[in-house]
Amino acid sequence: MSAASQDRLHDPYPTRLDHAIAPVPRHEPSVWGDAGSGPLPSVDLDAFAAQGYLIRPDTVGEDALAPLGHELERLAAELDADDPRVIREPGGTIRSIFAPHLLSALVADVVRLDTVLPVARQLLGSDVYIHQARINLMPAFTGTGFYWHSDFETWHAEDGMPAMRAVSCSIALTRNYPYNGSLMVIPGSHRTFYPCVGATPRDHHTSSLVAQRIGVPDENTLTKAVDADGIEQFTGAAGSALWFDCNLLHGSGSNITPLPRSNVFLVFNSVDNLLTAPYAADGIRPEYLAARATRSLGLAAPSA
Ligand code: 6CS
Ligand code: FE
């Protein structure tokens, strides 16, 4: 389907426009389930609804971290140099590997952990599937960051994701320090959609995954959001997870320290929020960026 099939006049979250428009208050709830529908107590659900994120320590156990680290190295070594799922830093080191859950049984097991899948189902209040997964490597000395953005802005504009009913789970595979490129978020920013100016370039993902310039909020918007809500940073031990709403403004700095930072990013989408035609792009993105051949993940694996 082309973008033409999306009726842009009735787009609930207009973006990639030729002129600036006012921010749009979020139409949907941030939390769709309740305390009885999963492992998160009310206090965590309330915090996620208010802040747009939640840090959960011990999401992946110590015993699984070293094997996952070795799996990362295996994938990096085995994937062809020109495999499109491998995104490289300008200097050539690997920055991201997409769809690792389809390349590695160990990563697929993480998706189904009872500390992961039930949390996604509870936050989204439905069966879920993986919209996108990636391993982000922030190599020592040369890791470059991600400018401020809302993932939903991209997933709506370029992947045709209708509503804000998706959640990301970033699991630290190495310790995340304040100074080695850890994720920064603007608390509460998930409650507002910030339309962006600038049409989506053709094959935008071939550049946006290294440096995103289209589909990012302007400096005035970012200044106001930070003045209102500040900035928090996701730091913590390997194995901890940052759950964040699809529309939360986030970004990360570069890593010039000797301490590499790698995370597994799992993006869960509700089965009631399947992708449609892009709202503001001319073609659909590859399956490894935006899953369309999907099936529900069902329930978590029995805890091992
Ligand atoms: O384009 C995307 O889907 C990806 N881009 C960024 C910068 N974060 C979200 C997502 O992984
Ligand atoms: Fe992002």
PDB file of C-alpha atoms and ligand atoms in Angstrom:
ATOM      1  CA  MET A   1       0.000   0.000   0.000  1.00  0.00           C
ATOM      2  CA  SER A   2       1.302   3.488  -0.670  1.00  0.00           C
ATOM      3  CA  ALA A   3       1.007   6.467   1.606  1.00  0.00           C
ATOM      4  CA  ALA A   4      -1.682   7.662  -0.752  1.00  0.00           C
ATOM      5  CA  SER A   5      -4.030   5.134   0.807  1.00  0.00           C
ATOM      6  CA  GLN A   6      -3.705   6.900   4.189  1.00  0.00           C
ATOM      7  CA  ASP A   7      -6.156   9.760   4.534  1.00  0.00           C
ATOM      8  CA  ARG A   8      -3.708  12.402   5.775  1.00  0.00           C
ATOM      9  CA  LEU A   9      -6.570  14.804   6.604  1.00  0.00           C
ATOM     10  CA  HIS A  10      -7.741  12.482   9.360  1.00  0.00           C
ATOM     11  CA  ASP A  11      -4.323  11.455  10.608  1.00  0.00           C
ATOM     12  CA  PRO A  12      -4.541  11.514  14.422  1.00  0.00           C
ATOM     13  CA  TYR A  13      -0.818  12.260  14.628  1.00  0.00           C
ATOM     14  CA  PRO A  14       0.176  14.442  11.647  1.00  0.00           C
ATOM     15  CA  THR A  15       3.932  14.764  11.099  1.00  0.00           C
ATOM     16  CA  ARG A  16       6.617  15.224   8.422  1.00  0.00           C
ATOM     17  CA  LEU A  17       4.760  18.418   7.466  1.00  0.00           C
ATOM     18  CA  ASP A  18       5.796  21.415   5.365  1.00  0.00           C
ATOM     19  CA  HIS A  19       5.016  23.786   8.255  1.00  0.00           C
ATOM     20  CA  ALA A  20       5.017  23.624  12.058  1.00  0.00           C
ATOM     21  CA  ILE A  21       1.767  22.906  13.916  1.00  0.00           C
ATOM     22  CA  ALA A  22       0.927  22.761  17.607  1.00  0.00           C
ATOM     23  CA  PRO A  23       1.751  19.666  19.671  1.00  0.00           C
ATOM     24  CA  VAL A  24      -1.046  17.060  19.853  1.00  0.00           C
ATOM     25  CA  PRO A  25      -2.179  15.696  23.242  1.00  0.00           C
ATOM     26  CA  ARG A  26      -1.944  11.902  23.363  1.00  0.00           C
ATOM     27  CA  HIS A  27      -5.241  10.203  22.434  1.00  0.00           C
ATOM     28  CA  GLU A  28      -4.604   6.853  24.113  1.00  0.00           C
ATOM     29  CA  PRO A  29      -3.846   5.653  27.642  1.00  0.00           C
ATOM     30  CA  SER A  30      -0.189   4.959  28.454  1.00  0.00           C
ATOM     31  CA  VAL A  31      -1.049   1.797  30.382  1.00  0.00           C
ATOM     32  CA  TRP A  32      -3.726  -0.540  28.984  1.00  0.00           C
ATOM     33  CA  GLY A  33      -3.685  -3.351  31.560  1.00  0.00           C
ATOM     34  CA  ASP A  34      -4.197  -3.321  35.336  1.00  0.00           C
ATOM     35  CA  ALA A  35      -2.463  -4.673  38.434  1.00  0.00           C
ATOM     36  CA  GLY A  36      -4.302  -7.980  38.119  1.00  0.00           C
ATOM     37  CA  SER A  37      -3.164  -8.622  34.545  1.00  0.00           C
ATOM     38  CA  GLY A  38       0.558  -9.043  35.064  1.00  0.00           C
ATOM     39  CA  PRO A  39       3.612  -8.804  37.351  1.00  0.00           C
ATOM     40  CA  LEU A  40       3.666  -5.019  37.742  1.00  0.00           C
ATOM     41  CA  PRO A  41       2.041  -3.697  40.913  1.00  0.00           C
ATOM     42  CA  SER A  42      -0.171  -0.587  40.774  1.00  0.00           C
ATOM     43  CA  VAL A  43       2.672   1.642  41.964  1.00  0.00           C
ATOM     44  CA  ASP A  44       4.754   0.648  38.906  1.00  0.00           C
ATOM     45  CA  LEU A  45       1.818   1.020  36.524  1.00  0.00           C
ATOM     46  CA  ASP A  46       1.082   4.483  37.939  1.00  0.00           C
ATOM     47  CA  ALA A  47       4.754   5.486  37.611  1.00  0.00           C
ATOM     48  CA  PHE A  48       4.852   4.277  33.998  1.00  0.00           C
ATOM     49  CA  ALA A  49       1.634   6.146  33.188  1.00  0.00           C
ATOM     50  CA  ALA A  50       2.994   9.356  34.720  1.00  0.00           C
ATOM     51  CA  GLN A  51       6.654   9.197  33.602  1.00  0.00           C
ATOM     52  CA  GLY A  52       6.470   7.074  30.452  1.00  0.00           C
ATOM     53  CA  TYR A  53       9.170   4.673  31.615  1.00  0.00           C
ATOM     54  CA  LEU A  54      10.064   2.162  34.321  1.00  0.00           C
ATOM     55  CA  ILE A  55      13.398   0.609  35.298  1.00  0.00           C
ATOM     56  CA  ARG A  56      13.263  -3.071  36.303  1.00  0.00           C
ATOM     57  CA  PRO A  57      16.507  -4.576  37.687  1.00  0.00           C
ATOM     58  CA  ASP A  58      17.335  -8.294  37.268  1.00  0.00           C
ATOM     59  CA  THR A  59      15.313  -8.753  34.092  1.00  0.00           C
ATOM     60  CA  VAL A  60      17.989 -11.024  32.631  1.00  0.00           C
ATOM     61  CA  GLY A  61      19.850 -13.183  35.129  1.00  0.00           C
ATOM     62  CA  GLU A  62      23.636 -13.089  35.601  1.00  0.00           C
ATOM     63  CA  ASP A  63      23.977 -16.592  34.150  1.00  0.00           C
ATOM     64  CA  ALA A  64      22.451 -15.503  30.824  1.00  0.00           C
ATOM     65  CA  LEU A  65      24.530 -12.361  30.318  1.00  0.00           C
ATOM     66  CA  ALA A  66      27.857 -13.882  29.289  1.00  0.00           C
ATOM     67  CA  PRO A  67      26.222 -16.256  26.741  1.00  0.00           C
ATOM     68  CA  LEU A  68      24.276 -13.289  25.321  1.00  0.00           C
ATOM     69  CA  GLY A  69      27.506 -11.319  25.058  1.00  0.00           C
ATOM     70  CA  HIS A  70      29.150 -14.182  23.172  1.00  0.00           C
ATOM     71  CA  GLU A  71      26.065 -14.440  20.946  1.00  0.00           C
ATOM     72  CA  LEU A  72      26.502 -10.756  20.084  1.00  0.00           C
ATOM     73  CA  GLU A  73      30.073 -11.437  19.002  1.00  0.00           C
ATOM     74  CA  ARG A  74      28.964 -14.494  16.993  1.00  0.00           C
ATOM     75  CA  LEU A  75      26.320 -12.506  15.122  1.00  0.00           C
ATOM     76  CA  ALA A  76      28.737  -9.652  14.470  1.00  0.00           C
ATOM     77  CA  ALA A  77      31.284 -12.118  13.088  1.00  0.00           C
ATOM     78  CA  GLU A  78      28.894 -14.260  11.052  1.00  0.00           C
ATOM     79  CA  LEU A  79      26.636 -11.704   9.361  1.00  0.00           C
ATOM     80  CA  ASP A  80      27.782 -10.641   5.918  1.00  0.00           C
ATOM     81  CA  ALA A  81      29.519  -7.296   5.812  1.00  0.00           C
ATOM     82  CA  ASP A  82      26.762  -5.951   3.564  1.00  0.00           C
ATOM     83  CA  ASP A  83      23.844  -7.491   5.455  1.00  0.00           C
ATOM     84  CA  PRO A  84      21.245  -4.660   5.686  1.00  0.00           C
ATOM     85  CA  ARG A  85      20.367  -5.732   9.222  1.00  0.00           C
ATOM     86  CA  VAL A  86      23.839  -4.619  10.322  1.00  0.00           C
ATOM     87  CA  ILE A  87      24.131  -0.857  10.816  1.00  0.00           C
ATOM     88  CA  ARG A  88      27.651   0.503  11.090  1.00  0.00           C
ATOM     89  CA  GLU A  89      29.159   3.606  12.671  1.00  0.00           C
ATOM     90  CA  PRO A  90      30.825   6.036  10.269  1.00  0.00           C
ATOM     91  CA  GLY A  91      34.162   4.460  11.191  1.00  0.00           C
ATOM     92  CA  GLY A  92      32.894   0.992  10.260  1.00  0.00           C
ATOM     93  CA  THR A  93      32.342  -0.551  13.707  1.00  0.00           C
ATOM     94  CA  ILE A  94      28.950  -2.179  14.196  1.00  0.00           C
ATOM     95  CA  ARG A  95      26.310   0.109  15.766  1.00  0.00           C
ATOM     96  CA  SER A  96      23.174  -2.043  15.576  1.00  0.00           C
ATOM     97  CA  ILE A  97      22.089  -5.521  14.539  1.00  0.00           C
ATOM     98  CA  PHE A  98      18.389  -5.766  13.702  1.00  0.00           C
ATOM     99  CA  ALA A  99      16.124  -8.786  14.152  1.00  0.00           C
ATOM    100  CA  PRO A 100      18.490 -10.636  16.522  1.00  0.00           C
ATOM    101  CA  HIS A 101      15.521 -12.588  17.902  1.00  0.00           C
ATOM    102  CA  LEU A 102      15.216 -14.233  14.484  1.00  0.00           C
ATOM    103  CA  LEU A 103      18.953 -14.914  14.282  1.00  0.00           C
ATOM    104  CA  SER A 104      19.595 -16.220  17.776  1.00  0.00           C
ATOM    105  CA  ALA A 105      17.660 -18.668  19.933  1.00  0.00           C
ATOM    106  CA  LEU A 106      19.209 -17.062  23.024  1.00  0.00           C
ATOM    107  CA  VAL A 107      17.738 -13.676  22.123  1.00  0.00           C
ATOM    108  CA  ALA A 108      14.422 -15.312  21.233  1.00  0.00           C
ATOM    109  CA  ASP A 109      14.429 -16.834  24.732  1.00  0.00           C
ATOM    110  CA  VAL A 110      14.826 -13.370  26.278  1.00  0.00           C
ATOM    111  CA  VAL A 111      11.639 -12.245  24.529  1.00  0.00           C
ATOM    112  CA  ARG A 112       9.727 -15.005  26.306  1.00  0.00           C
ATOM    113  CA  LEU A 113      11.212 -14.595  29.792  1.00  0.00           C
ATOM    114  CA  ASP A 114       8.623 -14.297  32.539  1.00  0.00           C
ATOM    115  CA  THR A 115      10.281 -10.964  33.421  1.00  0.00           C
ATOM    116  CA  VAL A 116       9.690  -9.691  29.877  1.00  0.00           C
ATOM    117  CA  LEU A 117       6.681 -11.001  27.936  1.00  0.00           C
ATOM    118  CA  PRO A 118       4.105 -10.740  30.753  1.00  0.00           C
ATOM    119  CA  VAL A 119       5.209  -7.128  31.417  1.00  0.00           C
ATOM    120  CA  ALA A 120       4.666  -6.199  27.765  1.00  0.00           C
ATOM    121  CA  ARG A 121       1.241  -7.887  27.743  1.00  0.00           C
ATOM    122  CA  GLN A 122       0.251  -6.059  30.924  1.00  0.00           C
ATOM    123  CA  LEU A 123       1.373  -2.617  29.734  1.00  0.00           C
ATOM    124  CA  LEU A 124      -0.325  -3.075  26.358  1.00  0.00           C
ATOM    125  CA  GLY A 125      -3.362  -4.893  27.724  1.00  0.00           C
ATOM    126  CA  SER A 126      -3.423  -7.515  24.958  1.00  0.00           C
ATOM    127  CA  ASP A 127      -1.534 -10.213  23.118  1.00  0.00           C
ATOM    128  CA  VAL A 128       1.647  -8.753  21.668  1.00  0.00           C
ATOM    129  CA  TYR A 129       4.217  -9.392  18.955  1.00  0.00           C
ATOM    130  CA  ILE A 130       7.677  -8.063  18.182  1.00  0.00           C
ATOM    131  CA  HIS A 131       7.435  -4.982  15.988  1.00  0.00           C
ATOM    132  CA  GLN A 132      11.199  -4.501  15.924  1.00  0.00           C
ATOM    133  CA  ALA A 133      14.214  -5.821  17.802  1.00  0.00           C
ATOM    134  CA  ARG A 134      17.815  -4.746  17.695  1.00  0.00           C
ATOM    135  CA  ILE A 135      21.071  -5.036  19.549  1.00  0.00           C
ATOM    136  CA  ASN A 136      22.647  -1.626  20.031  1.00  0.00           C
ATOM    137  CA  LEU A 137      26.376  -1.627  20.518  1.00  0.00           C
ATOM    138  CA  MET A 138      27.892   1.565  21.763  1.00  0.00           C
ATOM    139  CA  PRO A 139      31.525   0.623  21.173  1.00  0.00           C
ATOM    140  CA  ALA A 140      34.233   1.966  23.438  1.00  0.00           C
ATOM    141  CA  PHE A 141      35.789   5.249  22.237  1.00  0.00           C
ATOM    142  CA  THR A 142      33.832   5.344  18.934  1.00  0.00           C
ATOM    143  CA  GLY A 143      30.135   4.847  19.774  1.00  0.00           C
ATOM    144  CA  THR A 144      27.988   7.677  18.457  1.00  0.00           C
ATOM    145  CA  GLY A 145      24.609   8.449  20.006  1.00  0.00           C
ATOM    146  CA  PHE A 146      21.040   8.969  18.844  1.00  0.00           C
ATOM    147  CA  TYR A 147      19.602  12.471  18.682  1.00  0.00           C
ATOM    148  CA  TRP A 148      16.380  13.198  20.602  1.00  0.00           C
ATOM    149  CA  HIS A 149      13.325  11.556  19.027  1.00  0.00           C
ATOM    150  CA  SER A 150      10.048   9.741  19.605  1.00  0.00           C
ATOM    151  CA  ASP A 151      10.085   6.223  18.198  1.00  0.00           C
ATOM    152  CA  PHE A 152       6.336   6.393  17.614  1.00  0.00           C
ATOM    153  CA  GLU A 153       6.802   9.427  15.333  1.00  0.00           C
ATOM    154  CA  THR A 154       8.882   7.222  13.036  1.00  0.00           C
ATOM    155  CA  TRP A 155       6.746   4.113  13.434  1.00  0.00           C
ATOM    156  CA  HIS A 156       3.582   6.116  12.693  1.00  0.00           C
ATOM    157  CA  ALA A 157       4.999   8.086   9.775  1.00  0.00           C
ATOM    158  CA  GLU A 158       7.091   5.368   8.149  1.00  0.00           C
ATOM    159  CA  ASP A 159       5.551   2.083   9.342  1.00  0.00           C
ATOM    160  CA  GLY A 160       1.882   3.029   9.583  1.00  0.00           C
ATOM    161  CA  MET A 161       1.544   2.243  13.290  1.00  0.00           C
ATOM    162  CA  PRO A 162      -1.939   3.641  14.037  1.00  0.00           C
ATOM    163  CA  ALA A 163      -1.915   4.274  17.803  1.00  0.00           C
ATOM    164  CA  MET A 164       0.417   4.678  20.742  1.00  0.00           C
ATOM    165  CA  ARG A 165       0.079   1.080  21.919  1.00  0.00           C
ATOM    166  CA  ALA A 166       3.664  -0.190  21.721  1.00  0.00           C
ATOM    167  CA  VAL A 167       6.418  -0.378  24.306  1.00  0.00           C
ATOM    168  CA  SER A 168      10.213  -0.781  24.160  1.00  0.00           C
ATOM    169  CA  CYS A 169      12.250  -2.861  26.555  1.00  0.00           C
ATOM    170  CA  SER A 170      15.948  -1.962  26.569  1.00  0.00           C
ATOM    171  CA  ILE A 171      17.947  -4.610  28.422  1.00  0.00           C
ATOM    172  CA  ALA A 172      21.487  -3.684  29.437  1.00  0.00           C
ATOM    173  CA  LEU A 173      24.055  -6.328  28.490  1.00  0.00           C
ATOM    174  CA  THR A 174      26.842  -4.252  29.992  1.00  0.00           C
ATOM    175  CA  ARG A 175      26.757  -1.810  32.865  1.00  0.00           C
ATOM    176  CA  ASN A 176      25.187   1.469  31.766  1.00  0.00           C
ATOM    177  CA  TYR A 177      27.102   4.404  33.295  1.00  0.00           C
ATOM    178  CA  PRO A 178      26.101   8.068  32.960  1.00  0.00           C
ATOM    179  CA  TYR A 179      29.152   8.573  30.777  1.00  0.00           C
ATOM    180  CA  ASN A 180      29.217   5.650  28.311  1.00  0.00           C
ATOM    181  CA  GLY A 181      26.334   6.638  26.054  1.00  0.00           C
ATOM    182  CA  SER A 182      23.415   5.514  28.200  1.00  0.00           C
ATOM    183  CA  LEU A 183      19.865   6.363  27.203  1.00  0.00           C
ATOM    184  CA  MET A 184      18.425   9.719  28.313  1.00  0.00           C
ATOM    185  CA  VAL A 185      14.665  10.281  28.523  1.00  0.00           C
ATOM    186  CA  ILE A 186      12.425  13.294  29.093  1.00  0.00           C
ATOM    187  CA  PRO A 187       9.960  12.090  31.761  1.00  0.00           C
ATOM    188  CA  GLY A 188       6.300  12.656  30.890  1.00  0.00           C
ATOM    189  CA  SER A 189       7.050  13.571  27.259  1.00  0.00           C
ATOM    190  CA  HIS A 190       5.078  10.508  26.106  1.00  0.00           C
ATOM    191  CA  ARG A 191       1.833  12.377  26.832  1.00  0.00           C
ATOM    192  CA  THR A 192       2.342  14.780  23.908  1.00  0.00           C
ATOM    193  CA  PHE A 193       2.912  14.092  20.213  1.00  0.00           C
ATOM    194  CA  TYR A 194       5.286  16.602  18.660  1.00  0.00           C
ATOM    195  CA  PRO A 195       4.622  16.910  14.898  1.00  0.00           C
ATOM    196  CA  CYS A 196       7.861  17.297  12.933  1.00  0.00           C
ATOM    197  CA  VAL A 197       8.580  19.457   9.890  1.00  0.00           C
ATOM    198  CA  GLY A 198      10.246  17.942   6.831  1.00  0.00           C
ATOM    199  CA  ALA A 199       9.093  15.300   4.372  1.00  0.00           C
ATOM    200  CA  THR A 200      10.348  11.741   4.746  1.00  0.00           C
ATOM    201  CA  PRO A 201      13.251  11.154   2.343  1.00  0.00           C
ATOM    202  CA  ARG A 202      13.088   8.078   0.114  1.00  0.00           C
ATOM    203  CA  ASP A 203      14.655   5.057   1.882  1.00  0.00           C
ATOM    204  CA  HIS A 204      15.035   7.254   4.960  1.00  0.00           C
ATOM    205  CA  HIS A 205      16.115   4.341   7.163  1.00  0.00           C
ATOM    206  CA  THR A 206      19.382   4.026   5.237  1.00  0.00           C
ATOM    207  CA  SER A 207      20.454   7.276   6.910  1.00  0.00           C
ATOM    208  CA  SER A 208      18.165   7.731   9.935  1.00  0.00           C
ATOM    209  CA  LEU A 209      19.502   4.690  11.759  1.00  0.00           C
ATOM    210  CA  VAL A 210      22.929   6.311  11.917  1.00  0.00           C
ATOM    211  CA  ALA A 211      21.939   9.968  12.207  1.00  0.00           C
ATOM    212  CA  GLN A 212      18.276  10.979  12.271  1.00  0.00           C
ATOM    213  CA  ARG A 213      17.590  14.526  11.068  1.00  0.00           C
ATOM    214  CA  ILE A 214      14.013  14.194   9.757  1.00  0.00           C
ATOM    215  CA  GLY A 215      11.316  13.278  12.272  1.00  0.00           C
ATOM    216  CA  VAL A 216      13.055  14.893  15.245  1.00  0.00           C
ATOM    217  CA  PRO A 217      11.569  17.664  17.417  1.00  0.00           C
ATOM    218  CA  ASP A 218      12.925  21.200  16.942  1.00  0.00           C
ATOM    219  CA  GLU A 219      15.183  22.780  19.573  1.00  0.00           C
ATOM    220  CA  ASN A 220      12.418  25.038  20.877  1.00  0.00           C
ATOM    221  CA  THR A 221      10.191  22.030  21.529  1.00  0.00           C
ATOM    222  CA  LEU A 222      13.009  20.135  23.238  1.00  0.00           C
ATOM    223  CA  THR A 223      13.927  23.148  25.387  1.00  0.00           C
ATOM    224  CA  LYS A 224      10.342  23.535  26.582  1.00  0.00           C
ATOM    225  CA  ALA A 225       9.985  19.802  27.286  1.00  0.00           C
ATOM    226  CA  VAL A 226      13.208  19.703  29.310  1.00  0.00           C
ATOM    227  CA  ASP A 227      12.322  22.937  31.142  1.00  0.00           C
ATOM    228  CA  ALA A 228       9.031  21.286  32.142  1.00  0.00           C
ATOM    229  CA  ASP A 229      10.162  17.753  32.933  1.00  0.00           C
ATOM    230  CA  GLY A 230      13.947  17.571  33.035  1.00  0.00           C
ATOM    231  CA  ILE A 231      16.103  14.676  31.827  1.00  0.00           C
ATOM    232  CA  GLU A 232      16.592  11.276  33.427  1.00  0.00           C
ATOM    233  CA  GLN A 233      19.265   8.776  32.484  1.00  0.00           C
ATOM    234  CA  PHE A 234      19.004   4.984  32.324  1.00  0.00           C
ATOM    235  CA  THR A 235      21.989   3.711  34.286  1.00  0.00           C
ATOM    236  CA  GLY A 236      22.299   0.378  35.996  1.00  0.00           C
ATOM    237  CA  ALA A 237      23.815  -3.047  36.132  1.00  0.00           C
ATOM    238  CA  ALA A 238      23.877  -5.482  33.244  1.00  0.00           C
ATOM    239  CA  GLY A 239      20.615  -7.411  33.235  1.00  0.00           C
ATOM    240  CA  SER A 240      18.468  -4.421  34.190  1.00  0.00           C
ATOM    241  CA  ALA A 241      15.744  -3.246  31.813  1.00  0.00           C
ATOM    242  CA  LEU A 242      14.343   0.136  30.877  1.00  0.00           C
ATOM    243  CA  TRP A 243      10.730  -0.127  29.713  1.00  0.00           C
ATOM    244  CA  PHE A 244       9.636   2.997  27.863  1.00  0.00           C
ATOM    245  CA  ASP A 245       6.541   4.118  26.020  1.00  0.00           C
ATOM    246  CA  CYS A 246       6.723   4.268  22.222  1.00  0.00           C
ATOM    247  CA  ASN A 247       6.216   8.047  22.286  1.00  0.00           C
ATOM    248  CA  LEU A 248       8.691   8.978  25.010  1.00  0.00           C
ATOM    249  CA  LEU A 249      11.341  11.455  23.867  1.00  0.00           C
ATOM    250  CA  HIS A 250      14.758   9.851  24.276  1.00  0.00           C
ATOM    251  CA  GLY A 251      18.273  10.043  22.958  1.00  0.00           C
ATOM    252  CA  SER A 252      21.824   9.102  23.863  1.00  0.00           C
ATOM    253  CA  GLY A 253      25.218  10.720  23.801  1.00  0.00           C
ATOM    254  CA  SER A 254      28.384   9.295  22.309  1.00  0.00           C
ATOM    255  CA  ASN A 255      30.716   6.941  24.092  1.00  0.00           C
ATOM    256  CA  ILE A 256      34.306   8.141  24.263  1.00  0.00           C
ATOM    257  CA  THR A 257      35.133   6.011  27.307  1.00  0.00           C
ATOM    258  CA  PRO A 258      36.931   2.639  27.315  1.00  0.00           C
ATOM    259  CA  LEU A 259      33.649   1.098  28.576  1.00  0.00           C
ATOM    260  CA  PRO A 260      31.455  -0.382  25.793  1.00  0.00           C
ATOM    261  CA  ARG A 261      27.696  -0.247  26.262  1.00  0.00           C
ATOM    262  CA  SER A 262      25.425  -2.793  24.584  1.00  0.00           C
ATOM    263  CA  ASN A 263      21.708  -3.306  24.971  1.00  0.00           C
ATOM    264  CA  VAL A 264      19.078  -5.564  23.530  1.00  0.00           C
ATOM    265  CA  PHE A 265      16.063  -3.510  22.380  1.00  0.00           C
ATOM    266  CA  LEU A 266      12.762  -5.376  22.100  1.00  0.00           C
ATOM    267  CA  VAL A 267       9.768  -3.438  20.790  1.00  0.00           C
ATOM    268  CA  PHE A 268       6.396  -4.994  21.569  1.00  0.00           C
ATOM    269  CA  ASN A 269       3.290  -3.898  19.699  1.00  0.00           C
ATOM    270  CA  SER A 270      -0.291  -4.809  20.545  1.00  0.00           C
ATOM    271  CA  VAL A 271      -1.958  -7.246  18.158  1.00  0.00           C
ATOM    272  CA  ASP A 272      -4.763  -4.662  18.139  1.00  0.00           C
ATOM    273  CA  ASN A 273      -2.407  -2.056  16.685  1.00  0.00           C
ATOM    274  CA  LEU A 274      -1.150  -3.763  13.525  1.00  0.00           C
ATOM    275  CA  LEU A 275       0.749  -1.699  10.994  1.00  0.00           C
ATOM    276  CA  THR A 276      -1.160  -0.137   8.126  1.00  0.00           C
ATOM    277  CA  ALA A 277       0.107   2.004   5.251  1.00  0.00           C
ATOM    278  CA  PRO A 278       2.685   4.637   6.229  1.00  0.00           C
ATOM    279  CA  TYR A 279       1.074   7.900   7.297  1.00  0.00           C
ATOM    280  CA  ALA A 280       3.906  10.015   5.906  1.00  0.00           C
ATOM    281  CA  ALA A 281       6.213   8.021   3.666  1.00  0.00           C
ATOM    282  CA  ASP A 282       6.077   6.677   0.127  1.00  0.00           C
ATOM    283  CA  GLY A 283       6.972   3.079   0.757  1.00  0.00           C
ATOM    284  CA  ILE A 284       7.040   0.512   3.533  1.00  0.00           C
ATOM    285  CA  ARG A 285      10.240  -0.281   5.408  1.00  0.00           C
ATOM    286  CA  PRO A 286      11.930  -3.703   5.401  1.00  0.00           C
ATOM    287  CA  GLU A 287      10.444  -6.477   7.549  1.00  0.00           C
ATOM    288  CA  TYR A 288      13.464  -6.467   9.897  1.00  0.00           C
ATOM    289  CA  LEU A 289      12.619  -2.857  10.859  1.00  0.00           C
ATOM    290  CA  ALA A 290       8.838  -3.135  10.948  1.00  0.00           C
ATOM    291  CA  ALA A 291       7.294  -6.600  11.201  1.00  0.00           C
ATOM    292  CA  ARG A 292       4.168  -7.155   9.141  1.00  0.00           C
ATOM    293  CA  ALA A 293       4.303 -10.929   8.810  1.00  0.00           C
ATOM    294  CA  THR A 294       3.420 -11.167  12.491  1.00  0.00           C
ATOM    295  CA  ARG A 295       1.901 -13.574  14.915  1.00  0.00           C
ATOM    296  CA  SER A 296       1.041 -13.181  18.555  1.00  0.00           C
ATOM    297  CA  LEU A 297       3.672 -14.323  21.040  1.00  0.00           C
ATOM    298  CA  GLY A 298       0.998 -15.826  23.264  1.00  0.00           C
ATOM    299  CA  LEU A 299       1.979 -16.370  26.877  1.00  0.00           C
ATOM    300  CA  ALA A 300       5.438 -16.386  28.486  1.00  0.00           C
ATOM    301  CA  ALA A 301       7.552 -19.523  28.529  1.00  0.00           C
ATOM    302  CA  PRO A 302       7.286 -21.444  31.772  1.00  0.00           C
ATOM    303  CA  SER A 303      10.081 -20.067  33.984  1.00  0.00           C
ATOM    304  CA  ALA A 304      13.118 -22.310  33.563  1.00  0.00           C
TER     305      ALA A 304
HETATM  306  O1  6CS B   1      13.652   3.949  12.902  1.00  0.00           O
HETATM  307  C1  6CS B   1      13.500   3.176  13.841  1.00  0.00           C
HETATM  308  O2  6CS B   1      12.597   2.347  13.892  1.00  0.00           O
HETATM  309  C2  6CS B   1      14.530   3.230  14.946  1.00  0.00           C
HETATM  310  N1  6CS B   1      15.096   4.517  15.078  1.00  0.00           N
HETATM  311  C3  6CS B   1      15.451   5.020  16.266  1.00  0.00           C
HETATM  312  C4  6CS B   1      16.384   6.158  16.310  1.00  0.00           C
HETATM  313  N2  6CS B   1      14.940   4.581  17.413  1.00  0.00           N
HETATM  314  C5  6CS B   1      13.801   3.671  17.259  1.00  0.00           C
HETATM  315  C6  6CS B   1      13.959   2.692  16.213  1.00  0.00           C
HETATM  316  O3  6CS B   1      14.738   1.645  16.612  1.00  0.00           O
HETATM  317 FE    FE B   2      14.645   5.297  19.514  1.00  0.00          FE
END
